[in-house]
mmCIF file of N, CA and C in Angstrom:
data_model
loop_
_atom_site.group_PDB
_atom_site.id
_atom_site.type_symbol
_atom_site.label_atom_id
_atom_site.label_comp_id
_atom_site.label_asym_id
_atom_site.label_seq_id
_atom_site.Cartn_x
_atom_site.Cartn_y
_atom_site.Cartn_z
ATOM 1 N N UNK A 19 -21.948 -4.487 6.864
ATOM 2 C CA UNK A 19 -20.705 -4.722 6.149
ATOM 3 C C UNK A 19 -20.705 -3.891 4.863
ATOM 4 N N UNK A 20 -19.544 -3.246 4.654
ATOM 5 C CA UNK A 20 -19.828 -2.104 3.263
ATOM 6 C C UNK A 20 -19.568 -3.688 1.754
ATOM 7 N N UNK A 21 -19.926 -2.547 0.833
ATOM 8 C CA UNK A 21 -19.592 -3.640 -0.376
ATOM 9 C C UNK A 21 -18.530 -3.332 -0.748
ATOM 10 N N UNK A 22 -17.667 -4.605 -0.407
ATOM 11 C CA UNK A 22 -16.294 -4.437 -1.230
ATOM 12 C C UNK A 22 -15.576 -5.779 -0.159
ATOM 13 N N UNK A 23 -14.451 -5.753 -1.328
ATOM 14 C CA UNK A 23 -13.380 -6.903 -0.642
ATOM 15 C C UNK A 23 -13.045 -6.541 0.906
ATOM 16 N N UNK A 24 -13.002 -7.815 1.940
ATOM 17 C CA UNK A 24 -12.324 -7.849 3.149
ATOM 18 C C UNK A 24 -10.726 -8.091 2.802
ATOM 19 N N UNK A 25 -10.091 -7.164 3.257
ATOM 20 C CA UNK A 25 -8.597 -7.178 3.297
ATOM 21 C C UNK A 25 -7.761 -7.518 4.691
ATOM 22 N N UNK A 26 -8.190 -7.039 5.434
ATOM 23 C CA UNK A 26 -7.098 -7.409 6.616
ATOM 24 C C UNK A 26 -8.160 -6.865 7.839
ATOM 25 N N UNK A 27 -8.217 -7.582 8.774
ATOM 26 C CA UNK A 27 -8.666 -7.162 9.993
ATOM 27 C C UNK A 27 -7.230 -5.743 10.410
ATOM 28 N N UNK A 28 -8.263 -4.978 11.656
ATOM 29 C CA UNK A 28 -7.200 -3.711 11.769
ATOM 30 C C UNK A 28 -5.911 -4.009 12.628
ATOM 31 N N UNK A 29 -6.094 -4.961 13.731
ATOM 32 C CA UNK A 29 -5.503 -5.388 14.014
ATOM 33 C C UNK A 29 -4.120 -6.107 13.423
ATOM 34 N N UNK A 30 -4.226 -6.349 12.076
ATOM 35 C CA UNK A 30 -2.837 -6.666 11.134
ATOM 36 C C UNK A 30 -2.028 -5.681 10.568
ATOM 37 N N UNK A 31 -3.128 -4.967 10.377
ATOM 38 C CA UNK A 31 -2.087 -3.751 9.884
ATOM 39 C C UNK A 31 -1.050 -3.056 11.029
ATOM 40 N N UNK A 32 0.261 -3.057 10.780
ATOM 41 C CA UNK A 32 1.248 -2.941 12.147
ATOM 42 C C UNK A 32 1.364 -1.404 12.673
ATOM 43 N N UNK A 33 1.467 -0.939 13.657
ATOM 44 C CA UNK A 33 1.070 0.404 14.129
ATOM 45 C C UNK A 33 2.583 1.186 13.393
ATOM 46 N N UNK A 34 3.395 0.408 12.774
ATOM 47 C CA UNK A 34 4.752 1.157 12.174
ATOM 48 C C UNK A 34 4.957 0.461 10.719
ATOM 49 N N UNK A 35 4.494 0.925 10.274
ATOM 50 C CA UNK A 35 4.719 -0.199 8.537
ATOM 51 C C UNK A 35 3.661 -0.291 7.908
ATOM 52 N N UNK A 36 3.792 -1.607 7.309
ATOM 53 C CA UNK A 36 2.337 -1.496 6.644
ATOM 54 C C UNK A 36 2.246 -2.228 6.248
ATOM 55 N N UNK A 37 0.819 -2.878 5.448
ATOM 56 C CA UNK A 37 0.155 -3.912 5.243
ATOM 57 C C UNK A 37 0.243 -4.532 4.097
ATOM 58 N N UNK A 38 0.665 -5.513 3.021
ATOM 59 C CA UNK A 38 1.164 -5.766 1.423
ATOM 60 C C UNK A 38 0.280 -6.511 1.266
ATOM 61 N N UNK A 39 -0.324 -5.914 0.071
ATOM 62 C CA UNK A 39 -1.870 -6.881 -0.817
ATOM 63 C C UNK A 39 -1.576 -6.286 -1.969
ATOM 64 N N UNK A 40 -2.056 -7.451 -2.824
ATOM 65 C CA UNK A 40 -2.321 -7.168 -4.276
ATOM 66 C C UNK A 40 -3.743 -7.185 -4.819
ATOM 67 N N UNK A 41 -4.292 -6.289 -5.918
ATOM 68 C CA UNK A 41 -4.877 -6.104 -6.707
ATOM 69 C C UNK A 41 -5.113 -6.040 -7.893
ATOM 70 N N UNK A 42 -5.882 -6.210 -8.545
ATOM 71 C CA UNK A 42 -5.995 -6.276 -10.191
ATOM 72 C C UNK A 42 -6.837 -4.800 -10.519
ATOM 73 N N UNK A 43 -5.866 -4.313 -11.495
ATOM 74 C CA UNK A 43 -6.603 -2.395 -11.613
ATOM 75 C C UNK A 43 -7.612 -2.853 -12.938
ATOM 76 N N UNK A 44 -8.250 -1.577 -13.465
ATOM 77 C CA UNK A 44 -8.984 -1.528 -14.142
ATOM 78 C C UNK A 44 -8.781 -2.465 -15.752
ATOM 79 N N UNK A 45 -7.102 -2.549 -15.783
ATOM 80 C CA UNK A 45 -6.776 -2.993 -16.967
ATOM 81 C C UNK A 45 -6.257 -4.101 -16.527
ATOM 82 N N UNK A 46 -6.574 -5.171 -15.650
ATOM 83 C CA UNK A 46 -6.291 -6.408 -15.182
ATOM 84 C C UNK A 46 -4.753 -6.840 -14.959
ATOM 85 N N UNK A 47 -4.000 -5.488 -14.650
ATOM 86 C CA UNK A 47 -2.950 -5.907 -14.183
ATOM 87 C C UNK A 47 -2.823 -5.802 -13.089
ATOM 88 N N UNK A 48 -1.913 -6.423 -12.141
ATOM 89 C CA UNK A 48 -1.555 -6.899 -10.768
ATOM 90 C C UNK A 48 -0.980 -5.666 -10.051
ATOM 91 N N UNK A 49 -1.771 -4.851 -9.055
ATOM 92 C CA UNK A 49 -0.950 -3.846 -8.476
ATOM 93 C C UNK A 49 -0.529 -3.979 -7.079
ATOM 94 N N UNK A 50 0.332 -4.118 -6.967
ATOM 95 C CA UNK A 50 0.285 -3.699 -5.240
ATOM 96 C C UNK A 50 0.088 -2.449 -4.352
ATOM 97 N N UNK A 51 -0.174 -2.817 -3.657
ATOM 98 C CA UNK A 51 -1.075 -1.526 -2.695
ATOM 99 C C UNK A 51 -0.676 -1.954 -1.378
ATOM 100 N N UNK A 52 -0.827 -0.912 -0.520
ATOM 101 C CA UNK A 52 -0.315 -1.086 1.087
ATOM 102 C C UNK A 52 -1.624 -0.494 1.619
ATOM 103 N N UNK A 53 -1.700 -0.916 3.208
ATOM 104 C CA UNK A 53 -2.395 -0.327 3.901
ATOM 105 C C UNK A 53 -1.667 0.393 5.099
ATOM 106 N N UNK A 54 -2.162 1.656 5.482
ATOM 107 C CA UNK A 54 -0.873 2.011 6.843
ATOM 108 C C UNK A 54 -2.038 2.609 7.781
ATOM 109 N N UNK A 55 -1.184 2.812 9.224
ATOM 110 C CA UNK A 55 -1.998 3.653 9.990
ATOM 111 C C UNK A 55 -1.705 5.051 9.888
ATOM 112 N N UNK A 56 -2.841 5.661 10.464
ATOM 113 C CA UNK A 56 -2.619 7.516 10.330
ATOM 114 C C UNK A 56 -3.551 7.759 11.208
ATOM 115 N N UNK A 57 -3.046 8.716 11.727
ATOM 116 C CA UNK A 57 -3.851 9.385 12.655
ATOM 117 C C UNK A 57 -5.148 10.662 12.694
ATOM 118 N N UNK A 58 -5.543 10.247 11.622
ATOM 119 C CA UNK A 58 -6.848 11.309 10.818
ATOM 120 C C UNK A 58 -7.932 9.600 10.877
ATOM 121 N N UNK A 59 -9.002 9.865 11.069
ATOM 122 C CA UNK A 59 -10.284 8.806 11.061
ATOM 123 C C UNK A 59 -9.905 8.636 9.330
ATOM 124 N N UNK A 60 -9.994 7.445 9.677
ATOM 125 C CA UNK A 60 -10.422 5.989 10.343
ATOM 126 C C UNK A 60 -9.331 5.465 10.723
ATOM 127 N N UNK A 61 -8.561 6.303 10.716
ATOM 128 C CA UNK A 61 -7.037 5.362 11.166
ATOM 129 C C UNK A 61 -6.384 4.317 10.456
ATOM 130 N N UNK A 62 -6.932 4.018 9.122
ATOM 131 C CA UNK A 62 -6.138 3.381 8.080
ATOM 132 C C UNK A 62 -6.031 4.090 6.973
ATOM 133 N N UNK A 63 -5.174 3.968 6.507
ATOM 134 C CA UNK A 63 -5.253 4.792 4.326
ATOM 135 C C UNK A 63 -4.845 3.669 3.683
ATOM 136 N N UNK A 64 -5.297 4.125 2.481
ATOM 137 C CA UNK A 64 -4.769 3.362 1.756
ATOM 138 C C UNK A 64 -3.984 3.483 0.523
ATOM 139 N N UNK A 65 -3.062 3.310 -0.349
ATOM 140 C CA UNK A 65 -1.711 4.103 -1.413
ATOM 141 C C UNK A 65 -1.534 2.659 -1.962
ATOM 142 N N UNK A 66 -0.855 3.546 -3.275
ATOM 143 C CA UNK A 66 -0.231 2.322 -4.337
ATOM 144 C C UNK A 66 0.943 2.204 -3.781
ATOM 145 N N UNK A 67 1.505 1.209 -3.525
ATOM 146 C CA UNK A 67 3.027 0.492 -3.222
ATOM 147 C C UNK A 67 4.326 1.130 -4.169
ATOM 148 N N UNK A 68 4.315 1.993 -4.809
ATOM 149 C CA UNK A 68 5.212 2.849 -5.645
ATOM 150 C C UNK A 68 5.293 4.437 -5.072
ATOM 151 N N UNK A 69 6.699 4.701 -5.104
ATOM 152 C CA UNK A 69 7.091 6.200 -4.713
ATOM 153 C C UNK A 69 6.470 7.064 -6.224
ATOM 154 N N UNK A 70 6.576 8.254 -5.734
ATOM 155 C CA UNK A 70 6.149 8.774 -7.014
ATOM 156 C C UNK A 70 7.318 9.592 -7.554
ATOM 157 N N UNK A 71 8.252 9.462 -7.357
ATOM 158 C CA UNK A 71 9.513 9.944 -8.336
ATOM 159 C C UNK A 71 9.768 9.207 -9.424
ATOM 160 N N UNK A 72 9.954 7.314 -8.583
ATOM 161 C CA UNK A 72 9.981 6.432 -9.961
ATOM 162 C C UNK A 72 9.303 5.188 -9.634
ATOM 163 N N UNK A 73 9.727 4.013 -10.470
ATOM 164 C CA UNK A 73 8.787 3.167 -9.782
ATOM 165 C C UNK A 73 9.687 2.503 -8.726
ATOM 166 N N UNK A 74 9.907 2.706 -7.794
ATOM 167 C CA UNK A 74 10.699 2.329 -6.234
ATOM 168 C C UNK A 74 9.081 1.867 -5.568
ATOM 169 N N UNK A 75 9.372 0.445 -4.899
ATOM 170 C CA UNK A 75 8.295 -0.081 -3.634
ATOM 171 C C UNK A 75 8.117 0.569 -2.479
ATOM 172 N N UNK A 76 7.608 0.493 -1.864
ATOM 173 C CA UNK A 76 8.075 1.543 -0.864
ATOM 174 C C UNK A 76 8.090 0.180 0.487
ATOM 175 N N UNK A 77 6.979 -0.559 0.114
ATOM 176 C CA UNK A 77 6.739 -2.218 0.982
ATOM 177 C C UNK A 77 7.620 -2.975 0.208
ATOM 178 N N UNK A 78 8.558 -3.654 0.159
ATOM 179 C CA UNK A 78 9.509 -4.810 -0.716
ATOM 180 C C UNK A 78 8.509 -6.147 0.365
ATOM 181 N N UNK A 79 8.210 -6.158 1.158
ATOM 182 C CA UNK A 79 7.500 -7.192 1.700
ATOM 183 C C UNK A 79 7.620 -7.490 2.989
ATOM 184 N N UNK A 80 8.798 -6.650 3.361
ATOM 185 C CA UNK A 80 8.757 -6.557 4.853
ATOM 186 C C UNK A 80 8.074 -5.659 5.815
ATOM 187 N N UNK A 81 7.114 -4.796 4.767
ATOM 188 C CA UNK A 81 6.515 -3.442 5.776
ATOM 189 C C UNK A 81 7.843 -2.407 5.250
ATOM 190 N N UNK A 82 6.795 -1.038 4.845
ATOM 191 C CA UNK A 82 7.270 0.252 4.074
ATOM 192 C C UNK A 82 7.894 0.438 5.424
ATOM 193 N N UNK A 83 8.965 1.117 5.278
ATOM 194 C CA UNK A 83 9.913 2.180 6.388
ATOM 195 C C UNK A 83 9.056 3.151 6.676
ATOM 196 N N UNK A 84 8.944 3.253 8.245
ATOM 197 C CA UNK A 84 8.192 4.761 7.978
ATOM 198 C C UNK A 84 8.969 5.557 9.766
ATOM 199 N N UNK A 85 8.561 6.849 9.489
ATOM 200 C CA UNK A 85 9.084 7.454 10.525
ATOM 201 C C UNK A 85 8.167 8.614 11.203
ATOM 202 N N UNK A 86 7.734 8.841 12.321
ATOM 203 C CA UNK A 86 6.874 10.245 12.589
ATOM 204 C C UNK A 86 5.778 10.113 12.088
ATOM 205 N N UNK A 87 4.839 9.252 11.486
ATOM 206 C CA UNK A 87 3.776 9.267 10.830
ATOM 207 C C UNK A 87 4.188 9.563 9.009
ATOM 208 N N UNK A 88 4.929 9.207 9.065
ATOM 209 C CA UNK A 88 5.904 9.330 7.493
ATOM 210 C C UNK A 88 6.005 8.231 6.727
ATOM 211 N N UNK A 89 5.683 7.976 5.799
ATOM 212 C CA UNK A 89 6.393 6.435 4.676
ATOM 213 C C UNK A 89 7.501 7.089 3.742
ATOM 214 N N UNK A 90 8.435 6.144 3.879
ATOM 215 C CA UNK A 90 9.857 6.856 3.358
ATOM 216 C C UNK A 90 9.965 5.728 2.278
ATOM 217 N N UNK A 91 10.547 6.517 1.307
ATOM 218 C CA UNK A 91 11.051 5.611 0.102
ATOM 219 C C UNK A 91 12.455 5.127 0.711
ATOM 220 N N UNK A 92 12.637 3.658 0.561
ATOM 221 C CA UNK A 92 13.947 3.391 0.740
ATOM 222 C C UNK A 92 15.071 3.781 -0.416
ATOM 223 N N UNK A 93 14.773 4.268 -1.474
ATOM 224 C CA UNK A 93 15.505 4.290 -2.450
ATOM 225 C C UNK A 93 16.420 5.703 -2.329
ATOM 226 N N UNK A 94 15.432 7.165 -1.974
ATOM 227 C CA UNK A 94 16.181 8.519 -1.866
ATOM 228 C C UNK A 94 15.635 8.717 -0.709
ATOM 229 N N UNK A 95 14.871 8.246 0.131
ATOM 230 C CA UNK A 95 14.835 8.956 1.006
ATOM 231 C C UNK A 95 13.328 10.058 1.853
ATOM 232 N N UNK A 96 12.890 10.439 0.418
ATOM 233 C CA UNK A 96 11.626 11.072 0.709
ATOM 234 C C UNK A 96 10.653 10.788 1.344
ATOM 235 N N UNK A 97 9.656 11.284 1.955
ATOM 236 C CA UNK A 97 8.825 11.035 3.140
ATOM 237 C C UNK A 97 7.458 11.714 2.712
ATOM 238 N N UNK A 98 6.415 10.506 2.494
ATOM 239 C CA UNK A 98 5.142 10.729 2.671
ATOM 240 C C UNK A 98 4.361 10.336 3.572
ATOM 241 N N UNK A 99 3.322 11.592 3.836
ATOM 242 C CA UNK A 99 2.559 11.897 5.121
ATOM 243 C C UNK A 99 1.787 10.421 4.989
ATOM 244 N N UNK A 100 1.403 9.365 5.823
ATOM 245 C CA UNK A 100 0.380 8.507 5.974
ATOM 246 C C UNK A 100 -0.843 8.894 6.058
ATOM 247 N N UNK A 101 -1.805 10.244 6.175
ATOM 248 C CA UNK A 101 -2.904 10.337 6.269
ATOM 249 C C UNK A 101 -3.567 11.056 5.043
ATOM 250 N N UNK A 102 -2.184 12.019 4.422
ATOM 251 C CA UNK A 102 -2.435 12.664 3.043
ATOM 252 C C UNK A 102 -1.742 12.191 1.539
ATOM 253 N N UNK A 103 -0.666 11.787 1.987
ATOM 254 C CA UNK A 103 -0.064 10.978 1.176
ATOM 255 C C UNK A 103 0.851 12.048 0.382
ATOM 256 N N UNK A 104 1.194 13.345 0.633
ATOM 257 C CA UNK A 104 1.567 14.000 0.425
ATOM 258 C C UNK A 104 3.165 14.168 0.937
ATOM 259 N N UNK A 105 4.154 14.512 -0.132
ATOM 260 C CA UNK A 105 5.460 14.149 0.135
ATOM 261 C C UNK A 105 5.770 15.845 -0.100
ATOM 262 N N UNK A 106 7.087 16.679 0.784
ATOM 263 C CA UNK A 106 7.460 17.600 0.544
ATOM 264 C C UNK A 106 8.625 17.786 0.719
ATOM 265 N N UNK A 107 9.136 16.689 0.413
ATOM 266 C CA UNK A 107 10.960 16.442 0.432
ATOM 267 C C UNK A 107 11.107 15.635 -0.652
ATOM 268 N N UNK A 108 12.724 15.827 -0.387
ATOM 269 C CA UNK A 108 13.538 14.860 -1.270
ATOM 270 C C UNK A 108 13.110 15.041 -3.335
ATOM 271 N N UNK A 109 13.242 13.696 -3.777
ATOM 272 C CA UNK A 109 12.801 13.529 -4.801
ATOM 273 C C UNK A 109 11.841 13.858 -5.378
ATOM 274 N N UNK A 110 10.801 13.527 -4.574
ATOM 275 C CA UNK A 110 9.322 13.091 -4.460
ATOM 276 C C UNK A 110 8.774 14.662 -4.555
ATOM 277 N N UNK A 111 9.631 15.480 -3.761
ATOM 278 C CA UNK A 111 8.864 16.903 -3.113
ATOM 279 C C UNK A 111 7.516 17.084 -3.978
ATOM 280 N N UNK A 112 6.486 17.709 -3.565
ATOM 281 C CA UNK A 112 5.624 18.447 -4.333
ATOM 282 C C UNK A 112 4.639 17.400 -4.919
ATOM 283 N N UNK A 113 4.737 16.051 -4.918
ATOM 284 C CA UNK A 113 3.602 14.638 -5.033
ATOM 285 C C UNK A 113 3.049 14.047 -4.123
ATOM 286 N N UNK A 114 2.346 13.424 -5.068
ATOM 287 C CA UNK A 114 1.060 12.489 -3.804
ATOM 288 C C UNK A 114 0.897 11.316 -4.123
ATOM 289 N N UNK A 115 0.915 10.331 -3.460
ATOM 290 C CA UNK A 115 1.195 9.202 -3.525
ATOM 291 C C UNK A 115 -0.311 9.107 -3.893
ATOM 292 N N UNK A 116 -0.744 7.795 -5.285
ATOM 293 C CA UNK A 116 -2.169 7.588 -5.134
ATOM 294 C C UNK A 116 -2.513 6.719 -4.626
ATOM 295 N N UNK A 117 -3.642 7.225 -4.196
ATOM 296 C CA UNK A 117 -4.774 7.155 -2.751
ATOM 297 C C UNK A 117 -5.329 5.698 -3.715
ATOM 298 N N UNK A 118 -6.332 4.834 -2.698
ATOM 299 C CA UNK A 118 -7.104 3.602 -2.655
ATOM 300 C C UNK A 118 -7.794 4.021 -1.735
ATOM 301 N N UNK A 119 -9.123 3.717 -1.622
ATOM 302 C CA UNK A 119 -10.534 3.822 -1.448
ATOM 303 C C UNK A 119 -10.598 2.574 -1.035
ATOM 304 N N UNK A 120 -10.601 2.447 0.448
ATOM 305 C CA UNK A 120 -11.041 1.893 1.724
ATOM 306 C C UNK A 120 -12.052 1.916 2.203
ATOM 307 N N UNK A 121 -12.899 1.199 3.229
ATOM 308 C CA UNK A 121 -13.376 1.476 4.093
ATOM 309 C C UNK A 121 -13.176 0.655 5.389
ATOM 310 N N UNK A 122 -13.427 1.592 7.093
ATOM 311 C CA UNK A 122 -13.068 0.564 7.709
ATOM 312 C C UNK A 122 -14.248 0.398 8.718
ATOM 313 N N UNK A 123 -15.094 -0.993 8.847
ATOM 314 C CA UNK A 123 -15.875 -1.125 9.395
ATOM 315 C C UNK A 123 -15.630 -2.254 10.294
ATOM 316 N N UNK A 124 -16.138 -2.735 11.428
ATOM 317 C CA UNK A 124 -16.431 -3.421 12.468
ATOM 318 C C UNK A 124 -15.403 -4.567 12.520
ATOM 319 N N UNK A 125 -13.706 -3.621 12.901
ATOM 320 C CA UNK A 125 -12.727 -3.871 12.827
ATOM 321 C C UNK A 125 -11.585 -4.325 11.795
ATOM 322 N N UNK A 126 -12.513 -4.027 10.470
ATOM 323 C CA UNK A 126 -11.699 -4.575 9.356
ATOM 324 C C UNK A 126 -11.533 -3.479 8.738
ATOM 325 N N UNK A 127 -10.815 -3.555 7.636
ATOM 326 C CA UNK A 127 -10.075 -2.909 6.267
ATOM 327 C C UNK A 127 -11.094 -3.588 4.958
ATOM 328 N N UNK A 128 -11.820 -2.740 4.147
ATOM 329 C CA UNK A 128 -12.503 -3.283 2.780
ATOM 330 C C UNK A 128 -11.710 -2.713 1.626
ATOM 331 N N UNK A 129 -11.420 -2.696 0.794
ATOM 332 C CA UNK A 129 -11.146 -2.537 -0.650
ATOM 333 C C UNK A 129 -12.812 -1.989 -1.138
ATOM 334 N N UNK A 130 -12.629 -0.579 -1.319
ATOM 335 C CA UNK A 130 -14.124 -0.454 -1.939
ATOM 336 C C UNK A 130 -13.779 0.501 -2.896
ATOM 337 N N UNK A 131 -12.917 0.448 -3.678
ATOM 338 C CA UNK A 131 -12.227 0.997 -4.607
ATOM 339 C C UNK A 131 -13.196 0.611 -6.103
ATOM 340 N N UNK A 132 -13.767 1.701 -6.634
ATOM 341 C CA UNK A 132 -13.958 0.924 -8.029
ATOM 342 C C UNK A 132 -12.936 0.565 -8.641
ATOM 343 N N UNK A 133 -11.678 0.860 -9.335
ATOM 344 C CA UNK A 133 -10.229 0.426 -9.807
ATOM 345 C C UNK A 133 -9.710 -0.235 -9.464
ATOM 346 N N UNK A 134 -10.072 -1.559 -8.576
ATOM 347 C CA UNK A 134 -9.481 -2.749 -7.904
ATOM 348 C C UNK A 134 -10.272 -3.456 -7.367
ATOM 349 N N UNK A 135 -9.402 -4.591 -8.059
ATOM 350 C CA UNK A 135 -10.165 -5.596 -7.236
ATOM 351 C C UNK A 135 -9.443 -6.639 -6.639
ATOM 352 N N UNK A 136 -9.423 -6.905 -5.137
ATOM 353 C CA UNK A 136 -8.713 -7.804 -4.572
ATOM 354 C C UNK A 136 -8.702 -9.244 -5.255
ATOM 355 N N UNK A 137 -6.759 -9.525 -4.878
ATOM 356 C CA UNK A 137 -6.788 -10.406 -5.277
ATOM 357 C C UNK A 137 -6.081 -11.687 -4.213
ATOM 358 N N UNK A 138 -5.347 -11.036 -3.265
ATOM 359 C CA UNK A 138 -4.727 -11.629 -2.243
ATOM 360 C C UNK A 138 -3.479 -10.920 -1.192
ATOM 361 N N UNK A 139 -3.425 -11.761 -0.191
ATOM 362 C CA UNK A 139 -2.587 -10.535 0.367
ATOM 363 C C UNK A 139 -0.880 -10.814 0.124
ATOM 364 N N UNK A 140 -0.013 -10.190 0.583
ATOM 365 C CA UNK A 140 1.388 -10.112 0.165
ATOM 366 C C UNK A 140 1.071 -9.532 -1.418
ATOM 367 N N UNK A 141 2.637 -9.296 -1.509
ATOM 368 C CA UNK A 141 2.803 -8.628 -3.005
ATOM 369 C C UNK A 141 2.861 -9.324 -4.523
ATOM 370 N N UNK A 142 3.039 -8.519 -5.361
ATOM 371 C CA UNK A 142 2.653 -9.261 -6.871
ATOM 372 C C UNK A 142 3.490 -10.803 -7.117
ATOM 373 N N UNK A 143 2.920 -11.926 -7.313
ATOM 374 C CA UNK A 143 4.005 -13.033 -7.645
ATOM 375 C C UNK A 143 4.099 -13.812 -5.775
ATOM 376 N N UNK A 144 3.377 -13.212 -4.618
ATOM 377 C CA UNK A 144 3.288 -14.211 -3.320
ATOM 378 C C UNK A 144 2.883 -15.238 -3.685
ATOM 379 N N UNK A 145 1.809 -15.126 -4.399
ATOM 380 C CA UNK A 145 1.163 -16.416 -4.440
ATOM 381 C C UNK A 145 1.776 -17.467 -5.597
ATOM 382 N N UNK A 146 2.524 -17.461 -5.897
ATOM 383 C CA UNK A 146 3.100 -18.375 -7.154
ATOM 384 C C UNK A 146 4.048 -19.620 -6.167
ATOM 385 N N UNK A 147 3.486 -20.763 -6.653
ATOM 386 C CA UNK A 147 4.045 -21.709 -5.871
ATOM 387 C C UNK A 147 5.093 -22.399 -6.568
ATOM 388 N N UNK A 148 5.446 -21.739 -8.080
ATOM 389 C CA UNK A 148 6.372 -22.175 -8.745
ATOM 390 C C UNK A 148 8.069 -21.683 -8.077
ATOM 391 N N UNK A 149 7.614 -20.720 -7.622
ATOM 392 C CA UNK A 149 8.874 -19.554 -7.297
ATOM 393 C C UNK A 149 8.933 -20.095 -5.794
ATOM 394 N N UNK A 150 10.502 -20.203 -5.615
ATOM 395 C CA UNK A 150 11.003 -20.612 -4.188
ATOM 396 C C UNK A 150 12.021 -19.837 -3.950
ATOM 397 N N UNK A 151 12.330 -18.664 -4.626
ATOM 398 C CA UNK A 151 13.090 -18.004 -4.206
ATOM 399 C C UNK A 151 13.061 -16.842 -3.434
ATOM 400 N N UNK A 152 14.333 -16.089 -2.653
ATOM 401 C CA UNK A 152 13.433 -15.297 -1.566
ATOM 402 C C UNK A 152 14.005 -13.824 -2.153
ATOM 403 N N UNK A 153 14.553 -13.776 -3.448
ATOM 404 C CA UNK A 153 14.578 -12.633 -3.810
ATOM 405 C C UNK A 153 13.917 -12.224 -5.155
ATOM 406 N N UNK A 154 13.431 -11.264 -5.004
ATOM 407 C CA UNK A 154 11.852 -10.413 -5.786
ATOM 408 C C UNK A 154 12.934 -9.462 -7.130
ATOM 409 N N UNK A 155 12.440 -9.854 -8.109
ATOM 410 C CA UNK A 155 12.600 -8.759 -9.181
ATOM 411 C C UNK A 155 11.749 -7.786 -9.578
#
């Protein structure tokens, strides 16, 4: 087993979308992060939940849009590669979505990121049992 947080068996992560977990970064704030498939080994990546034009989700919680091996910002449109994270359209053109430091061993997904540390899965504020509402600010 590598050292680092268990995140999702591979099997959860959906062969079209992607996977919503949160993390706490170096400065103990709450990030969200996705996991997707790609077709370069190991067959998962891992990216911060923000387009890089602005701060747009790219997962709102239903699984990122994606197309062709593509994650598309719902906001303009732009399309980053799932295995490089590299966008060459739209808004975005000419960026890279940042990368998270994975590993995937004996069917799971780890968080072996020094800059994070798992904190649960779904996005920032899932876990709040105060909030019953089903729309996210």
């Amino acid at each position: 087993m590598p050292d680092g947080a268990h995140i999702a068996d591979i099997a959860d992560v959906p062969d079209v979308g992607s996977y919503l977990f949160t993390a706490e970064d170096a400065f103990t704030n709450e990030q969200e992060l996705i996991l997707v498939r790609c077709d370069d080994e190991p067959g998962i990546e891992g990216w911060v939940n923000n387009c890089t034009h602005e701060n747009q989700r790219l997962d709102r919680g239903a699984g990122a849009a994606m197309r062709d091996g593509e994650i598309i910002c719902p906001k303009h449109g732009s399309m980053f590669d799932a295995c490089s994270g590299e966008c060459d359209n739209g808004e975005a053109a000419g960026t890279t979505l940042p990368s998270v430091e994975i590993t995937v061993a004996d069917g799971s997904a780890f968080l072996t990121d020094d800059n994070y540390t798992y904190l649960h899965d779904g996005g920032v504020g899932d876990d709040d049992p105060s909030s019953t509402s089903h729309i996210s600010f």
